[in-house]
CSV table of C-alpha atoms in Angstrom, one decimal:
chain,number,residue,atom,x,y,z
I,13,GLN,CA,-29.2,36.1,-0.9
I,14,TYR,CA,-32.5,33.7,0.1
I,15,SER,CA,-34.2,32.1,-2.5
I,16,THR,CA,-38.7,32.2,-2.7
I,17,ALA,CA,-40.3,29.9,-0.3
I,18,SER,CA,-41.1,27.3,-2.5
I,19,GLN,CA,-38.7,27.6,-4.3
I,20,ARG,CA,-38.1,24.8,-7.1
I,21,PHE,CA,-35.6,23.9,-9.0
I,22,ALA,CA,-34.3,21.7,-12.6
I,23,ALA,CA,-32.8,18.6,-10.8
I,24,TRP,CA,-29.4,19.1,-13.1
I,25,VAL,CA,-29.1,22.2,-11.2
I,26,VAL,CA,-28.6,21.5,-7.8
I,27,GLY,CA,-27.5,17.4,-8.6
I,28,LYS,CA,-24.5,16.2,-7.8
I,29,GLU,CA,-22.7,13.4,-7.6
I,30,VAL,CA,-21.9,12.4,-4.7
I,31,GLU,CA,-18.0,10.8,-4.6
I,32,PRO,CA,-16.7,8.3,-1.9
I,33,ASN,CA,-15.8,10.6,1.0
I,34,CYS,CA,-13.6,7.2,2.5
I,35,ILE,CA,-10.5,5.8,3.0
I,36,SER,CA,-9.3,2.4,2.8
I,37,LEU,CA,-7.1,0.7,6.4
I,38,GLN,CA,-4.6,-0.5,3.7
I,39,ALA,CA,-4.2,4.0,2.5
I,40,CYS,CA,-4.0,4.6,6.3
I,41,ARG,CA,-1.5,1.8,7.0
I,42,LEU,CA,0.9,4.1,3.7
I,43,LEU,CA,0.6,7.3,5.3
I,44,THR,CA,1.6,5.9,8.0
I,45,GLN,CA,4.7,4.5,7.4
I,46,GLY,CA,5.5,7.2,4.6
I,47,ILE,CA,5.3,9.6,7.7
I,48,LEU,CA,7.1,7.7,10.3
I,49,ALA,CA,9.8,7.0,8.0
I,50,ARG,CA,10.5,10.2,6.8
I,51,SER,CA,10.4,11.4,10.8
I,52,LEU,CA,13.2,8.9,10.7
I,53,HIS,CA,11.1,6.4,13.0
I,54,CYS,CA,12.7,3.2,13.3
I,55,VAL,CA,9.9,1.0,12.7
I,56,THR,CA,8.7,-2.4,10.7
I,57,ASN,CA,6.5,-1.8,8.4
I,58,ARG,CA,4.4,-4.3,9.8
I,59,GLN,CA,4.7,-2.3,13.7
I,60,ALA,CA,3.7,0.9,11.5
I,61,ALA,CA,0.6,-0.9,9.7
I,62,LEU,CA,-0.2,-2.2,13.2
I,63,ILE,CA,-0.5,1.9,14.4
I,64,ALA,CA,-2.7,2.6,11.8
I,65,ASP,CA,-5.2,0.5,12.6
I,66,GLN,CA,-5.0,1.1,16.6
I,67,THR,CA,-4.9,5.0,15.0
I,68,PHE,CA,-7.8,4.6,12.0
I,69,GLY,CA,-9.4,1.8,12.6
I,70,ARG,CA,-12.9,1.4,14.5
I,71,ALA,CA,-12.4,-1.2,16.5
I,72,CYS,CA,-9.0,0.0,17.6
I,73,CYS,CA,-7.5,-3.6,17.3
I,74,VAL,CA,-4.5,-4.5,15.2
I,75,PRO,CA,-4.2,-8.0,13.6
I,76,GLY,CA,-1.5,-10.5,14.5
I,77,VAL,CA,-0.7,-13.5,15.2
I,78,LEU,CA,-1.0,-14.9,18.9
I,79,GLY,CA,-0.4,-18.9,19.1
I,80,ALA,CA,1.3,-21.4,16.5
I,81,PHE,CA,1.6,-24.7,16.6
I,82,LEU,CA,2.6,-27.3,14.6
I,83,VAL,CA,0.8,-31.2,15.5
I,84,ARG,CA,1.6,-34.4,14.8
I,85,GLY,CA,-2.0,-36.5,12.8
I,86,ASP,CA,-4.7,-35.4,10.8
I,87,GLY,CA,-5.6,-32.3,13.9
I,88,THR,CA,-8.6,-33.4,14.3
I,89,ALA,CA,-8.8,-33.4,18.4
I,90,LEU,CA,-8.2,-29.4,17.1
I,91,SER,CA,-11.9,-29.1,16.4
I,92,SER,CA,-13.3,-28.5,19.8
I,93,LYS,CA,-10.3,-26.8,21.2
I,94,SER,CA,-6.9,-24.6,20.7
I,95,ALA,CA,-3.3,-26.5,20.1
I,96,ALA,CA,-2.2,-24.4,23.5
I,97,GLN,CA,-5.2,-25.6,25.3
I,98,LEU,CA,-4.8,-29.1,24.6
I,99,ARG,CA,-1.1,-28.7,25.7
I,100,SER,CA,-1.9,-27.1,28.2
I,101,GLU,CA,-4.2,-30.2,29.6
I,102,ASP,CA,-3.1,-33.0,28.0
I,103,GLU,CA,1.3,-33.7,29.1
I,104,ASP,CA,1.3,-36.1,26.5
I,105,TRP,CA,0.0,-34.1,23.9
I,106,SER,CA,3.5,-32.1,24.4
I,107,SER,CA,5.5,-34.6,22.6
I,108,SER,CA,3.0,-34.4,19.5
I,109,CYS,CA,2.9,-30.7,19.5
I,110,VAL,CA,5.6,-27.9,18.4
I,111,ASP,CA,5.9,-24.1,19.4
I,112,VAL,CA,6.5,-22.5,15.8
I,113,ARG,CA,5.4,-18.9,16.4
I,114,GLN,CA,8.2,-18.0,16.8
I,115,GLN,CA,9.5,-18.9,13.0
I,116,LEU,CA,5.6,-17.4,11.6
I,117,LEU,CA,6.2,-13.8,13.2
I,118,LEU,CA,9.4,-13.4,11.7
I,119,ALA,CA,7.5,-15.3,7.6
I,120,HIS,CA,4.6,-12.0,9.0
I,121,GLU,CA,7.3,-9.1,9.1
I,122,GLU,CA,9.0,-11.0,5.8
I,123,MET,CA,5.5,-10.4,4.6
I,124,ALA,CA,4.9,-7.0,4.9
I,125,SER,CA,8.7,-5.6,4.3
I,126,LEU,CA,7.2,-7.2,0.8
I,127,ASN,CA,4.0,-6.1,0.7
I,128,PRO,CA,3.5,-2.9,2.2
I,129,SER,CA,-0.5,-1.8,3.6
I,130,SER,CA,-1.4,-5.5,3.7
I,131,LEU,CA,-0.7,-7.3,6.6
I,132,ASN,CA,-1.2,-10.9,5.3
I,133,LEU,CA,0.7,-13.8,6.0
I,134,PHE,CA,0.2,-15.6,3.1
I,135,HIS,CA,0.2,-13.5,0.9
I,136,ARG,CA,-0.9,-15.0,-2.7
I,137,GLU,CA,1.3,-13.2,-5.8
I,138,ALA,CA,1.0,-13.3,-9.1
I,139,ARG,CA,4.0,-15.5,-11.1
I,140,SER,CA,4.1,-17.1,-13.9
I,141,GLY,CA,4.3,-20.8,-14.8
I,142,GLN,CA,7.7,-21.4,-15.1
I,143,SER,CA,10.4,-19.9,-13.1
I,144,MET,CA,11.3,-16.4,-14.7
I,145,GLN,CA,15.4,-14.9,-14.9
I,146,GLN,CA,16.0,-11.3,-14.2
I,147,SER,CA,19.0,-9.6,-15.0
I,148,VAL,CA,19.8,-7.1,-12.0
I,149,PRO,CA,22.1,-4.3,-14.3
I,150,SER,CA,19.1,-3.7,-17.0
I,151,ARG,CA,16.1,-4.6,-14.8
I,152,GLN,CA,14.3,-6.9,-17.2
I,153,THR,CA,12.4,-9.5,-16.5
I,154,ASN,CA,12.1,-12.2,-19.1
I,155,VAL,CA,9.0,-14.5,-18.5
I,156,VAL,CA,7.5,-16.7,-20.7
I,157,SER,CA,4.2,-16.5,-21.9
I,158,ASN,CA,2.2,-18.7,-19.5
I,159,PRO,CA,-0.7,-17.3,-17.1
I,160,LEU,CA,-0.6,-16.2,-15.3
I,161,GLN,CA,-0.5,-17.7,-11.5
I,162,PHE,CA,-1.1,-16.8,-7.9
I,163,PHE,CA,1.4,-18.5,-5.5
I,164,SER,CA,1.9,-18.3,-2.3
I,165,ARG,CA,6.0,-17.2,-1.1
I,166,TYR,CA,5.9,-19.5,1.6
I,167,ALA,CA,4.5,-23.1,0.3
I,168,SER,CA,6.7,-25.4,2.9
I,169,LEU,CA,8.2,-25.6,6.4
I,170,GLU,CA,11.7,-25.0,5.0
I,171,ASP,CA,10.3,-22.1,3.3
I,172,LEU,CA,9.2,-20.6,7.0
I,173,HIS,CA,12.8,-22.1,8.4
I,174,ILE,CA,11.4,-24.6,11.0
I,175,ARG,CA,13.0,-27.6,10.9
I,176,ASP,CA,10.4,-30.5,10.3
I,177,PRO,CA,9.6,-32.7,13.8
I,178,PHE,CA,7.5,-35.0,12.7
I,179,PRO,CA,10.0,-35.8,9.0
I,180,GLY,CA,7.5,-38.5,7.4
I,181,GLN,CA,4.9,-38.1,9.2
I,182,MET,CA,1.0,-36.0,8.3
I,183,LYS,CA,0.2,-33.0,10.4
I,184,VAL,CA,-1.4,-30.0,10.8
I,185,LEU,CA,-0.4,-26.2,11.5
I,186,SER,CA,-3.0,-24.8,13.9
I,187,LEU,CA,-2.8,-20.7,14.1
I,188,ARG,CA,-5.1,-18.7,17.0
I,189,CYS,CA,-5.4,-14.7,14.9
I,190,VAL,CA,-6.3,-11.7,15.5
I,191,ARG,CA,-8.6,-10.1,11.9
I,192,ALA,CA,-8.0,-6.9,11.4
I,193,GLY,CA,-10.9,-4.5,11.6
I,194,ASP,CA,-12.6,-6.0,13.9
I,195,GLY,CA,-10.6,-8.1,15.9
I,196,GLN,CA,-12.2,-11.5,16.0
I,197,ARG,CA,-10.5,-14.5,16.9
I,198,PHE,CA,-10.0,-17.1,15.5
I,199,ASN,CA,-8.3,-20.8,14.6
I,200,HIS,CA,-7.0,-21.5,10.9
I,201,ILE,CA,-6.2,-25.7,10.2
I,202,ILE,CA,-3.1,-25.9,7.8
I,203,GLN,CA,-2.7,-29.6,6.7
I,204,VAL,CA,0.8,-30.2,6.4
I,205,ASP,CA,1.6,-33.5,4.0
I,206,PRO,CA,4.7,-35.4,5.1
I,207,GLU,CA,7.8,-34.1,3.4
I,208,GLY,CA,6.3,-31.1,4.3
I,209,LYS,CA,4.7,-29.1,2.1
I,210,PHE,CA,0.9,-27.0,2.7
I,211,GLU,CA,-1.1,-25.2,0.1
I,212,ALA,CA,-1.3,-21.6,1.6
I,213,GLN,CA,-4.7,-20.3,2.8
């Protein structure tokens, strides 16, 4: 059946709300994890998320940590070059720079397991200002009525299972990372106090 040429209709007759026809990358990660788990493929949550990013991502790139160094000092030398470059160019710099990439990768695996579909290394969790006590048999959580605050699971080198090579001194955690989505590489500097504590960003 064809309409008459130049026929006009009311907008409410033919109008239709356009719904979003796209899927987020986080949803693709959850679907991939579920498919691989049901297919009995032995992969971690982080590995499944990387497979999803490479398969469904527009740029076909995956996020990750390329390098992680604990550097003594305030990190002013890292403004122009990465820790890996300075370490390769100057042998004296090796005594002030410690490779901690293995510990960071293990922490990344842990965070991906605790927070499916998220690959943030320093994922912030909503917790009360005071400590929470949970009863395992009853599955009940007693939380003091304080406003929720967002904290990272990792707040010190001890939390990352990194033995402080420069105790009592200022230091920085230099990270070389790849961002999810577009694959952009960037350097990130985190200030660490003499006690080994830092504020995750």
